[in-house]
XYZ file of C-alpha atoms in Angstrom:
306
model
C 0.000 0.000 0.000
C 1.058 3.534 -0.627
C 2.194 5.556 2.376
C -0.355 8.020 3.714
C -0.251 11.474 2.107
C 0.455 14.405 4.338
C -1.505 17.538 3.525
C -1.500 21.016 5.010
C -3.100 24.363 4.195
C -1.051 27.425 4.961
C -2.550 30.856 5.643
C -1.178 33.231 2.993
C -0.909 36.246 5.306
C 2.251 35.182 7.192
C 3.950 34.366 3.887
C 2.910 37.700 2.447
C 4.118 39.541 5.523
C 7.355 37.610 5.362
C 7.831 38.476 1.696
C 7.126 42.132 2.322
C 9.515 42.200 5.260
C 12.244 40.650 3.135
C 11.597 43.055 0.295
C 11.673 46.138 2.500
C 14.247 45.000 5.034
C 16.950 47.129 3.440
C 14.661 50.192 3.529
C 13.755 49.683 7.181
C 17.178 48.755 8.506
C 19.616 49.966 5.910
C 21.207 52.277 5.083
C 22.371 53.969 8.243
C 20.690 57.221 9.328
C 23.764 59.134 8.218
C 22.840 58.255 4.625
C 19.532 60.098 4.843
C 21.164 62.987 6.631
C 23.756 63.276 3.881
C 21.056 62.961 1.215
C 18.993 65.713 2.817
C 21.968 68.031 3.168
C 23.003 67.400 -0.428
C 19.668 68.727 -1.707
C 20.344 72.274 -0.628
C 22.529 74.737 1.218
C 22.243 77.926 3.195
C 22.445 79.798 -0.095
C 19.595 77.894 -1.729
C 17.466 78.171 1.406
C 18.058 81.923 1.467
C 17.217 82.224 -2.225
C 13.939 80.329 -1.816
C 13.034 82.304 1.299
C 13.618 85.578 -0.521
C 11.593 84.469 -3.539
C 8.664 83.501 -1.322
C 8.692 86.628 0.847
C 9.859 89.447 -1.431
C 6.213 90.402 -2.055
C 3.224 90.226 0.279
C 1.232 87.168 -0.781
C -2.136 87.103 0.927
C -4.228 84.076 -0.051
C -6.175 84.596 -3.251
C -3.891 87.297 -4.654
C -1.695 87.286 -7.745
C 1.433 87.307 -5.573
C 0.179 84.189 -3.814
C -0.205 82.426 -7.164
C 3.368 83.406 -8.070
C 4.617 81.967 -4.774
C 2.842 78.709 -5.599
C 4.415 78.708 -9.065
C 7.846 79.042 -7.465
C 7.207 75.998 -5.282
C 5.931 73.977 -8.237
C 8.864 74.854 -10.467
C 11.397 74.161 -7.733
C 9.975 70.745 -6.852
C 9.516 69.836 -10.523
C 13.160 70.660 -11.230
C 14.066 68.045 -8.600
C 11.838 65.455 -10.345
C 9.130 65.531 -7.685
C 5.694 64.902 -9.244
C 3.854 68.150 -8.527
C 0.448 69.606 -9.275
C -1.627 72.570 -8.149
C -5.085 71.765 -6.819
C -7.517 74.704 -6.736
C -9.946 75.201 -3.861
C -12.790 77.676 -3.700
C -12.925 79.123 -0.194
C -14.590 82.024 1.573
C -11.949 84.711 2.126
C -12.267 88.130 3.704
C -10.679 91.339 2.389
C -10.982 94.954 3.570
C -13.032 97.211 1.297
C -12.618 100.233 3.541
C -11.966 100.829 7.228
C -11.445 103.805 9.477
C -10.962 104.644 13.125
C -11.259 108.036 14.794
C -11.075 109.265 18.371
C -13.143 112.128 19.744
C -13.309 113.718 23.170
C -14.690 117.003 24.557
C -12.339 119.935 24.199
C -10.013 118.419 21.612
C -9.834 117.873 17.892
C -10.877 114.517 16.473
C -7.980 112.179 15.712
C -8.296 110.136 12.515
C -5.883 107.234 12.755
C -3.841 106.479 9.641
C -4.005 102.691 10.205
C -0.735 102.345 8.290
C 2.471 100.591 9.256
C 5.390 102.955 8.674
C 8.447 102.012 6.686
C 11.867 103.108 7.912
C 14.569 105.221 6.229
C 16.569 103.180 3.780
C 14.135 100.243 3.776
C 15.130 98.242 0.663
C 11.615 96.814 0.417
C 9.688 100.058 0.822
C 8.176 99.614 -2.649
C 6.743 96.245 -1.677
C 4.922 97.860 1.242
C 2.588 99.480 -1.278
C 1.284 95.970 -2.041
C 0.514 95.161 1.580
C -3.188 94.637 2.215
C -4.440 97.299 4.646
C -4.426 96.230 8.292
C -7.622 94.328 9.093
C -9.006 91.290 10.890
C -10.303 88.658 8.519
C -13.958 87.649 8.917
C -14.779 90.523 11.276
C -18.310 91.733 10.612
C -19.009 94.738 8.428
C -20.477 97.677 10.305
C -19.614 100.708 12.373
C -19.892 101.931 15.941
C -19.576 105.402 17.434
C -19.632 105.066 21.195
C -17.547 105.105 24.372
C -14.493 102.950 24.980
C -14.017 100.311 27.673
C -10.551 98.891 28.329
C -10.734 95.087 28.593
C -7.101 94.109 29.262
C -6.451 90.906 27.209
C -10.121 90.430 26.386
C -10.460 87.162 28.297
C -13.706 86.008 29.884
C -12.212 86.703 33.318
C -11.343 90.248 32.237
C -14.966 90.944 31.352
C -16.038 89.335 34.619
C -13.730 91.747 36.447
C -15.197 94.739 34.584
C -18.674 93.595 35.580
C -17.555 93.282 39.212
C -16.364 96.879 39.066
C -19.663 98.068 37.651
C -18.283 98.815 34.182
C -20.980 98.198 31.573
C -19.602 96.936 28.257
C -22.963 96.790 26.478
C -22.953 98.904 23.342
C -19.382 100.090 23.901
C -16.169 99.651 21.927
C -13.993 97.112 23.725
C -10.297 97.977 23.575
C -8.123 94.942 24.326
C -4.484 94.082 23.865
C -2.962 91.117 22.082
C -1.667 88.239 24.161
C -2.865 85.375 26.366
C -5.709 84.289 24.037
C -6.414 83.963 20.318
C -7.565 87.167 18.593
C -10.773 85.439 17.521
C -11.565 84.762 21.168
C -10.795 88.393 22.039
C -13.457 89.576 19.592
C -15.944 86.821 20.460
C -15.623 87.562 24.184
C -16.262 91.245 23.452
C -19.373 90.296 21.502
C -20.582 87.980 24.272
C -20.097 90.807 26.786
C -22.377 92.992 24.684
C -19.779 95.207 22.981
C -20.707 96.869 19.703
C -17.175 96.584 18.281
C -13.652 95.627 19.268
C -10.236 97.200 18.767
C -7.105 95.147 19.489
C -3.749 96.852 19.979
C -0.209 95.527 20.292
C 0.967 96.641 23.716
C 4.711 97.464 23.759
C 4.818 95.888 27.228
C 4.305 92.467 25.648
C 5.781 92.909 22.179
C 8.599 95.449 22.508
C 10.654 94.424 25.555
C 13.851 95.472 23.753
C 14.976 97.461 20.741
C 12.320 97.775 18.051
C 12.826 96.977 14.383
C 14.951 97.985 12.461
C 17.360 98.462 15.398
C 16.247 95.230 17.016
C 13.859 92.308 16.559
C 10.822 93.688 18.388
C 7.579 95.203 17.107
C 7.991 98.852 16.012
C 5.571 101.530 17.329
C 3.333 101.415 14.232
C 3.522 97.650 13.779
C 0.144 95.917 13.639
C -0.710 92.252 14.083
C -3.247 91.082 11.520
C -4.891 87.739 10.934
C -8.068 85.718 11.032
C -10.769 85.848 13.697
C -12.473 82.654 12.460
C -12.415 80.014 15.195
C -13.209 77.044 12.976
C -11.019 74.902 10.733
C -10.662 75.246 6.973
C -13.219 76.922 4.728
C -16.160 78.390 6.679
C -18.592 77.334 3.916
C -17.511 73.667 4.165
C -17.290 72.978 7.903
C -15.325 69.765 8.526
C -15.141 68.672 4.897
C -12.926 69.510 1.923
C -13.743 72.640 -0.065
C -13.421 70.894 -3.406
C -15.040 71.900 -6.666
C -18.740 71.100 -6.825
C -19.015 70.066 -3.186
C -21.913 70.870 -0.882
C -21.635 74.266 0.819
C -23.468 76.345 3.353
C -24.294 79.884 2.283
C -22.054 82.822 3.102
C -24.790 84.194 5.381
C -24.973 80.868 7.249
C -21.183 80.679 7.546
C -20.921 84.216 8.901
C -23.714 83.599 11.418
C -22.037 80.679 13.199
C -20.558 80.974 16.657
C -17.102 80.462 15.125
C -17.322 83.946 13.595
C -16.693 87.146 15.608
C -20.054 88.675 14.738
C -19.084 92.313 15.389
C -16.809 94.842 13.644
C -13.209 94.668 14.804
C -9.916 96.323 13.897
C -6.266 95.751 14.855
C -4.166 98.819 15.674
C -0.589 99.546 16.647
C 0.756 100.022 20.125
C 1.116 103.722 19.451
C -2.538 104.061 18.478
C -3.698 101.910 21.370
C -1.852 104.060 23.884
C -3.260 107.237 22.327
C -6.765 105.921 22.899
C -5.966 104.873 26.454
C -4.702 108.358 27.293
C -8.282 109.611 26.896
C -10.116 106.725 28.561
C -11.566 107.783 31.932
C -13.108 105.866 34.794
C -11.294 103.996 37.539
C -7.595 103.222 37.261
C -7.043 99.678 35.992
C -5.297 97.128 38.243
C -1.524 96.877 38.211
C -1.478 93.748 36.050
C -3.677 95.552 33.497
C -1.182 98.394 33.107
C 1.329 98.922 30.309
C 5.097 98.986 30.427
C 7.588 101.692 31.244
C 6.659 105.039 29.717
C 3.054 104.023 29.008
C 0.150 106.214 30.112
C -1.939 105.132 33.090
C -4.582 102.726 31.840
C -8.156 103.347 33.027
C -11.128 101.010 32.786
C -13.531 103.451 31.183
C -15.983 104.110 29.773
């Protein structure tokens, strides 16, 4: 009689895993890390990094502008020249640009001050011409509108700052909330002002927090007319496509619906320089603000208002 036949069925997954491990063993274990370090360093130098940085920053390139498209073209051409497969994918998103904005300060017995809302260049600035392309200082997604009313100083515009104002009997309702950058996101500063009942918000860059040393161009710190700009949207991505990709032909909420969400500031708001912020605070009356609400050396005494 023939000997019995031995049979067995093997699960293919271990063999597949084994084959993959053998195929990629050299990629996982070899070569040594120094190989990748050398490869990375061989792709560029300080000179090439400086050249790319200059090309990308020589002009202001706010999203949606021609200069932004040119910056993208530079990235595409650079990566393509290194044989990286590269493509540009367009997205249609809700962006915010300033049509016009103004800020003025009035008080009894003095002339009205109309703030320039311009960041000054400095003598000999080699990029002074590019400053003409800078988008005027604004806060993206702040609501359109105007307010002409008294000022209340709200420190950093945190919820606890408004709670303190309420404890001191300072009514924020219908007022312009003046707050300084720092501690919390600018979108929260404006939202907290709205939640406290303010009609509008102004955010200034306090030299106490942003100019502790020599100011640009003599040092690295914010100059007197420097203004911090940016978004006040608290969500992620395109406001008209919350939590999904803003691709062509996709479902969208309307602009009105997007602007009405709690992620939007909901009131007019402007950023101003430290110089402008201090000029406003010189005219704010009411009780003297606490010590930790005060500015730095040489600043006027900050009052709560209104």
